[in-house]
């Protein structure tokens, strides 16, 4: 007798540029993993960004908002937002709409890839809605523009609590709050006071504070000294990209935007229109984001199956995309992950 599969409704935002290719590869891999573990996916696909604007005149159609609100989980490929004047960032807009206050980015090496920092395993927890990303700008007088940095006790306490809760649950031992309170004494000072208050409830977790510019230097010199970086919005955005370079670049690291009601899991790299449609894109970042999604919807067996298959492909190194030194295309890479999941090989 075949067991009844558990079905998850997922909003799928394929994106534009290479988005449809990497999203298609990830969906194929998840379907194969789910077939083996008794999990099914009910995909609800919608456009956002440039593709949506061409079709509907809106960068984020209302039907997409409604789908995320109903399903509470979305998987999102890269989307293009116009630079400068025009619509605000698609990512920022979605985060504000669904109050996705926590940006979660684990940075960990994949087997088989040579990097300057092997065995790295750190996590960046970034406040996702405040700071300069509140988008409050105005022109004071011609030639003078002011942007407001918004830091609140509520937002700072909430993200600190998220970081410490995660550390306790997953056995992490150390958190560094990253700041510039030596200059921005009121705003970053408030952030630090909130972090300090929360830290008192987690005595088993070592709490430290580093100034952001020093953190950049320390990361390049010795990233192993860090475990969890707890940051405001702008600092976290910059440090996330810096740390991705330690393990191979933005094409490899996952991202999650988490709130109390909804969650959006996304690749953090761009839409790379120059290679769109050429079967060259690497779906690893979106695939690892999908693994985070699987854990979020309480499907650890499927998540572990996907991660094991992905790591096996990297460990063998025979079917990698060009950006990580291989010669294979997007489709061949996806097929290799599916094959690895069906016949897993133990790590050496």
Short mmCIF file of C-alpha atoms in Angstrom, two decimals:
data_model
loop_
_atom_site.label_atom_id
_atom_site.label_comp_id
_atom_site.label_asym_id
_atom_site.label_seq_id
_atom_site.Cartn_x
_atom_site.Cartn_y
_atom_site.Cartn_z
CA UNK A 1 0.00 0.00 0.00
CA UNK A 2 1.32 3.45 -0.94
CA UNK A 3 1.29 5.96 1.90
CA UNK A 4 -0.63 9.18 1.37
CA UNK A 5 1.70 12.04 0.55
CA UNK A 6 1.68 15.23 2.55
CA UNK A 7 1.12 18.18 0.21
CA UNK A 8 2.52 21.66 0.79
CA UNK A 9 1.16 24.73 -0.99
CA UNK A 10 4.10 26.89 -2.05
CA UNK A 11 4.04 30.23 -3.86
CA UNK A 12 6.70 30.09 -6.57
CA UNK A 13 8.23 33.31 -7.88
CA UNK A 14 10.50 32.15 -10.69
CA UNK A 15 11.87 35.64 -11.29
CA UNK A 16 13.44 36.91 -14.48
CA UNK A 17 16.81 36.64 -16.20
CA UNK A 18 18.17 33.27 -15.07
CA UNK A 19 15.32 32.97 -12.57
CA UNK A 20 13.10 30.62 -14.59
CA UNK A 21 16.05 28.30 -15.29
CA UNK A 22 17.29 27.97 -11.73
CA UNK A 23 13.74 27.79 -10.39
CA UNK A 24 12.89 25.04 -12.85
CA UNK A 25 15.97 23.08 -11.80
CA UNK A 26 15.11 23.43 -8.11
CA UNK A 27 11.50 22.40 -8.61
CA UNK A 28 12.66 19.29 -10.47
CA UNK A 29 15.01 18.34 -7.63
CA UNK A 30 12.41 18.96 -4.94
CA UNK A 31 9.82 16.91 -6.80
CA UNK A 32 12.25 14.00 -7.04
CA UNK A 33 13.18 14.24 -3.37
CA UNK A 34 9.55 14.50 -2.34
CA UNK A 35 8.61 11.45 -4.39
CA UNK A 36 11.11 9.44 -2.36
CA UNK A 37 10.11 10.82 1.04
CA UNK A 38 6.34 11.03 0.75
CA UNK A 39 6.12 14.80 0.26
CA UNK A 40 4.24 16.58 -2.54
CA UNK A 41 4.26 20.22 -3.59
CA UNK A 42 1.36 22.25 -4.88
CA UNK A 43 3.17 25.05 -6.70
CA UNK A 44 1.45 28.40 -7.21
CA UNK A 45 3.59 30.26 -9.80
CA UNK A 46 3.52 34.05 -10.17
CA UNK A 47 5.66 36.71 -11.82
CA UNK A 48 7.31 39.63 -10.05
CA UNK A 49 9.68 42.35 -11.16
CA UNK A 50 10.34 43.14 -14.81
CA UNK A 51 8.37 40.17 -16.13
CA UNK A 52 5.31 41.07 -14.08
CA UNK A 53 5.52 44.73 -15.11
CA UNK A 54 5.54 43.82 -18.81
CA UNK A 55 2.41 41.69 -18.38
CA UNK A 56 0.39 43.60 -15.80
CA UNK A 57 1.91 47.06 -15.36
CA UNK A 58 2.72 46.14 -11.74
CA UNK A 59 6.03 44.97 -10.32
CA UNK A 60 4.23 42.97 -7.63
CA UNK A 61 0.70 42.00 -8.74
CA UNK A 62 -2.02 41.78 -6.11
CA UNK A 63 -2.58 38.09 -6.92
CA UNK A 64 0.99 37.43 -5.78
CA UNK A 65 0.42 39.21 -2.48
CA UNK A 66 -2.76 37.18 -2.00
CA UNK A 67 -0.99 33.90 -2.75
CA UNK A 68 1.79 34.51 -0.23
CA UNK A 69 -0.73 35.58 2.39
CA UNK A 70 -2.71 32.40 1.83
CA UNK A 71 0.15 29.90 1.49
CA UNK A 72 2.47 31.58 4.02
CA UNK A 73 5.53 30.15 2.26
CA UNK A 74 7.19 31.32 -0.94
CA UNK A 75 10.26 30.26 -2.91
CA UNK A 76 11.69 33.14 -4.91
CA UNK A 77 14.21 33.29 -7.73
CA UNK A 78 16.14 36.46 -8.64
CA UNK A 79 14.08 39.39 -9.92
CA UNK A 80 15.09 42.63 -11.60
CA UNK A 81 14.23 45.95 -9.99
CA UNK A 82 15.01 49.19 -11.87
CA UNK A 83 17.93 51.13 -10.39
CA UNK A 84 17.37 54.73 -9.26
CA UNK A 85 13.95 56.24 -9.90
CA UNK A 86 10.91 54.05 -10.16
CA UNK A 87 9.64 51.18 -8.06
CA UNK A 88 11.27 50.28 -4.76
CA UNK A 89 13.21 47.04 -4.39
CA UNK A 90 11.00 43.98 -4.88
CA UNK A 91 12.74 42.26 -1.99
CA UNK A 92 12.35 45.18 0.42
CA UNK A 93 8.72 45.66 -0.57
CA UNK A 94 7.84 42.01 0.08
CA UNK A 95 9.66 42.03 3.41
CA UNK A 96 7.73 45.08 4.57
CA UNK A 97 4.39 43.80 3.31
CA UNK A 98 4.62 40.52 5.25
CA UNK A 99 6.71 41.83 8.16
CA UNK A 100 9.56 39.44 7.44
CA UNK A 101 11.71 40.90 10.18
CA UNK A 102 14.52 38.32 10.19
CA UNK A 103 16.95 37.74 7.35
CA UNK A 104 18.79 34.48 7.91
CA UNK A 105 21.89 33.57 5.89
CA UNK A 106 24.05 30.59 6.79
CA UNK A 107 27.54 30.60 5.27
CA UNK A 108 29.05 27.14 4.97
CA UNK A 109 31.50 25.43 2.62
CA UNK A 110 30.39 22.87 0.07
CA UNK A 111 32.61 19.79 -0.23
CA UNK A 112 35.06 19.64 -3.12
CA UNK A 113 35.36 23.40 -3.65
CA UNK A 114 38.75 24.86 -2.82
CA UNK A 115 38.50 28.11 -0.87
CA UNK A 116 40.83 30.15 1.31
CA UNK A 117 38.68 29.34 4.34
CA UNK A 118 37.80 25.61 4.40
CA UNK A 119 35.44 24.32 7.05
CA UNK A 120 33.76 27.67 7.62
CA UNK A 121 30.35 27.58 9.30
CA UNK A 122 28.86 30.88 10.43
CA UNK A 123 25.41 32.46 10.41
CA UNK A 124 24.31 36.03 9.76
CA UNK A 125 21.09 37.15 11.43
CA UNK A 126 20.06 40.54 10.04
CA UNK A 127 17.22 42.83 11.03
CA UNK A 128 15.19 43.05 7.86
CA UNK A 129 12.79 45.99 8.01
CA UNK A 130 14.37 49.04 9.64
CA UNK A 131 17.57 51.05 9.38
CA UNK A 132 18.20 52.94 6.12
CA UNK A 133 16.14 50.28 4.32
CA UNK A 134 13.03 51.89 5.74
CA UNK A 135 13.37 53.95 2.54
CA UNK A 136 12.56 57.30 4.17
CA UNK A 137 14.34 59.82 1.96
CA UNK A 138 13.61 63.38 0.94
CA UNK A 139 15.30 66.34 -0.68
CA UNK A 140 15.90 69.04 1.93
CA UNK A 141 16.88 71.67 -0.65
CA UNK A 142 18.07 71.20 -4.23
CA UNK A 143 21.33 69.28 -4.09
CA UNK A 144 20.84 68.02 -0.53
CA UNK A 145 19.11 64.71 0.12
CA UNK A 146 18.45 63.22 3.53
CA UNK A 147 17.91 59.53 4.34
CA UNK A 148 16.56 58.57 7.77
CA UNK A 149 18.06 55.68 9.74
CA UNK A 150 15.26 54.10 11.73
CA UNK A 151 16.12 51.88 14.72
CA UNK A 152 13.43 50.88 17.21
CA UNK A 153 13.46 49.06 20.51
CA UNK A 154 10.81 46.67 19.22
CA UNK A 155 12.70 45.77 16.05
CA UNK A 156 16.09 45.45 17.73
CA UNK A 157 14.76 43.32 20.58
CA UNK A 158 12.86 41.08 18.19
CA UNK A 159 15.87 40.32 15.97
CA UNK A 160 18.13 39.81 18.99
CA UNK A 161 15.65 37.34 20.47
CA UNK A 162 15.51 35.51 17.13
CA UNK A 163 19.31 35.18 17.05
CA UNK A 164 19.63 33.97 20.62
CA UNK A 165 16.73 31.54 20.27
CA UNK A 166 18.36 30.10 17.16
CA UNK A 167 21.71 29.80 18.93
CA UNK A 168 20.18 27.95 21.86
CA UNK A 169 18.15 25.60 19.67
CA UNK A 170 21.07 24.72 17.39
CA UNK A 171 23.88 24.59 19.91
CA UNK A 172 25.65 27.74 18.77
CA UNK A 173 27.99 29.14 21.40
CA UNK A 174 28.74 32.75 20.48
CA UNK A 175 27.00 35.87 19.14
CA UNK A 176 28.61 39.12 18.03
CA UNK A 177 26.40 42.20 17.74
CA UNK A 178 27.75 44.37 14.92
CA UNK A 179 27.40 48.15 15.22
CA UNK A 180 28.78 51.65 14.72
CA UNK A 181 27.67 53.00 18.09
CA UNK A 182 30.93 54.92 18.49
CA UNK A 183 29.58 57.32 15.85
CA UNK A 184 25.79 56.72 15.79
CA UNK A 185 25.40 56.78 19.54
CA UNK A 186 21.61 57.03 19.67
CA UNK A 187 20.52 54.65 16.88
CA UNK A 188 23.20 51.96 17.12
CA UNK A 189 23.36 52.59 20.86
CA UNK A 190 19.70 51.59 21.13
CA UNK A 191 20.36 48.46 19.06
CA UNK A 192 23.19 47.44 21.39
CA UNK A 193 21.18 48.06 24.56
CA UNK A 194 18.43 45.79 23.23
CA UNK A 195 20.94 43.07 22.36
CA UNK A 196 22.53 43.35 25.81
CA UNK A 197 19.15 43.02 27.50
CA UNK A 198 18.24 39.91 25.52
CA UNK A 199 21.68 38.37 26.08
CA UNK A 200 21.08 38.33 29.84
CA UNK A 201 18.42 35.65 29.34
CA UNK A 202 20.89 33.37 27.53
CA UNK A 203 23.87 33.03 29.90
CA UNK A 204 25.17 29.92 28.13
CA UNK A 205 25.80 31.90 24.93
CA UNK A 206 28.87 34.17 24.86
CA UNK A 207 27.92 37.70 23.81
CA UNK A 208 30.35 40.15 22.19
CA UNK A 209 30.17 43.44 20.30
CA UNK A 210 32.29 44.49 17.31
CA UNK A 211 32.34 47.73 15.34
CA UNK A 212 31.34 47.03 11.73
CA UNK A 213 34.48 48.28 9.99
CA UNK A 214 36.68 46.29 12.36
CA UNK A 215 34.42 43.29 11.74
CA UNK A 216 35.15 43.45 8.01
CA UNK A 217 38.88 43.36 8.71
CA UNK A 218 38.53 40.61 11.30
CA UNK A 219 36.42 38.50 8.92
CA UNK A 220 39.04 38.64 6.19
CA UNK A 221 41.86 37.89 8.64
CA UNK A 222 40.11 35.15 10.61
CA UNK A 223 36.42 34.41 9.98
CA UNK A 224 36.61 31.35 12.24
CA UNK A 225 36.43 33.60 15.32
CA UNK A 226 32.75 34.24 14.57
CA UNK A 227 29.74 31.99 15.05
CA UNK A 228 26.63 34.18 14.69
CA UNK A 229 26.73 37.78 13.50
CA UNK A 230 23.74 39.78 14.76
CA UNK A 231 23.28 42.93 12.71
CA UNK A 232 21.15 45.85 11.73
CA UNK A 233 19.83 45.90 8.16
CA UNK A 234 22.54 47.71 6.17
CA UNK A 235 25.51 46.16 7.96
CA UNK A 236 23.99 42.72 7.54
CA UNK A 237 23.46 43.21 3.82
CA UNK A 238 27.11 44.15 3.31
CA UNK A 239 28.53 41.47 5.59
CA UNK A 240 26.35 38.78 4.00
CA UNK A 241 27.90 39.41 0.60
CA UNK A 242 31.40 39.63 2.06
CA UNK A 243 31.02 36.31 3.85
CA UNK A 244 29.59 34.60 0.77
CA UNK A 245 32.95 35.17 -0.92
CA UNK A 246 34.59 32.94 1.70
CA UNK A 247 32.68 29.89 0.44
CA UNK A 248 32.57 30.59 -3.31
CA UNK A 249 30.26 33.54 -3.87
CA UNK A 250 26.62 34.58 -3.94
CA UNK A 251 25.75 31.79 -6.36
CA UNK A 252 26.16 29.26 -3.57
CA UNK A 253 24.67 30.71 -0.37
CA UNK A 254 20.99 30.57 0.65
CA UNK A 255 18.74 33.20 2.14
CA UNK A 256 15.55 33.19 4.19
CA UNK A 257 13.23 36.03 5.16
CA UNK A 258 11.20 35.03 8.19
CA UNK A 259 8.24 36.57 9.99
CA UNK A 260 5.67 35.41 12.47
CA UNK A 261 3.13 34.52 9.75
CA UNK A 262 4.96 34.16 6.42
CA UNK A 263 8.38 33.24 5.07
CA UNK A 264 10.09 33.83 1.73
CA UNK A 265 13.14 31.80 0.76
CA UNK A 266 15.30 33.29 -1.97
CA UNK A 267 18.55 33.22 -3.86
CA UNK A 268 20.50 36.33 -2.93
CA UNK A 269 22.29 36.78 -6.25
CA UNK A 270 21.15 38.85 -9.21
CA UNK A 271 19.15 37.88 -12.29
CA UNK A 272 22.24 37.77 -14.57
CA UNK A 273 20.44 38.64 -17.82
CA UNK A 274 23.69 38.22 -19.78
CA UNK A 275 23.55 34.43 -19.38
CA UNK A 276 19.76 34.01 -19.29
CA UNK A 277 18.50 31.23 -21.54
CA UNK A 278 21.97 29.80 -22.12
CA UNK A 279 21.76 26.85 -19.70
CA UNK A 280 24.72 28.24 -17.76
CA UNK A 281 23.26 29.36 -14.45
CA UNK A 282 24.08 27.66 -11.16
CA UNK A 283 20.93 26.80 -9.15
CA UNK A 284 22.84 26.03 -5.94
CA UNK A 285 21.88 29.20 -4.03
CA UNK A 286 18.17 28.74 -4.70
CA UNK A 287 18.42 25.01 -4.01
CA UNK A 288 20.03 25.60 -0.63
CA UNK A 289 17.36 28.22 0.07
CA UNK A 290 14.80 25.52 -0.73
CA UNK A 291 16.51 23.27 1.82
CA UNK A 292 15.95 25.99 4.42
CA UNK A 293 12.33 26.10 3.27
CA UNK A 294 11.96 22.34 3.74
CA UNK A 295 13.20 22.62 7.31
CA UNK A 296 10.80 25.52 7.87
CA UNK A 297 7.78 23.46 6.75
CA UNK A 298 8.97 20.59 8.96
CA UNK A 299 10.20 18.23 6.26
CA UNK A 300 13.72 17.45 7.56
CA UNK A 301 14.03 14.10 5.77
CA UNK A 302 13.40 15.71 2.39
CA UNK A 303 15.73 18.59 3.25
CA UNK A 304 18.52 16.24 4.23
CA UNK A 305 18.03 14.18 1.07
CA UNK A 306 18.36 17.25 -1.14
CA UNK A 307 21.38 18.56 0.76
CA UNK A 308 23.10 15.17 0.61
CA UNK A 309 22.53 14.92 -3.14
CA UNK A 310 23.83 18.45 -3.71
CA UNK A 311 26.93 17.84 -1.61
CA UNK A 312 27.61 14.57 -3.41
CA UNK A 313 27.61 16.34 -6.78
CA UNK A 314 30.08 18.91 -5.45
CA UNK A 315 32.18 16.23 -3.80
CA UNK A 316 32.52 14.33 -7.10
CA UNK A 317 33.07 17.54 -9.08
CA UNK A 318 32.09 15.97 -12.42
CA UNK A 319 28.89 17.88 -13.21
CA UNK A 320 29.44 21.41 -11.97
CA UNK A 321 28.54 24.67 -13.69
CA UNK A 322 31.12 27.03 -15.13
CA UNK A 323 31.10 29.50 -12.24
CA UNK A 324 32.57 26.87 -9.92
CA UNK A 325 35.06 25.45 -12.39
CA UNK A 326 32.90 22.93 -14.23
CA UNK A 327 31.66 22.61 -17.79
CA UNK A 328 28.07 21.41 -17.27
CA UNK A 329 24.85 23.34 -17.73
CA UNK A 330 21.95 24.04 -15.41
CA UNK A 331 19.90 21.07 -16.57
CA UNK A 332 22.78 18.60 -16.36
CA UNK A 333 23.60 19.82 -12.86
CA UNK A 334 20.00 19.32 -11.74
CA UNK A 335 19.93 15.83 -13.27
CA UNK A 336 23.15 14.99 -11.42
CA UNK A 337 21.65 16.06 -8.08
CA UNK A 338 18.56 13.93 -8.75
CA UNK A 339 20.74 10.94 -9.62
CA UNK A 340 22.86 11.48 -6.49
CA UNK A 341 19.73 11.53 -4.33
CA UNK A 342 18.57 8.24 -5.83
CA UNK A 343 21.91 6.53 -5.25
CA UNK A 344 23.66 8.40 -2.44
CA UNK A 345 27.34 7.74 -1.92
CA UNK A 346 28.86 8.02 1.55
CA UNK A 347 31.30 10.86 2.10
CA UNK A 348 34.95 9.95 2.16
#
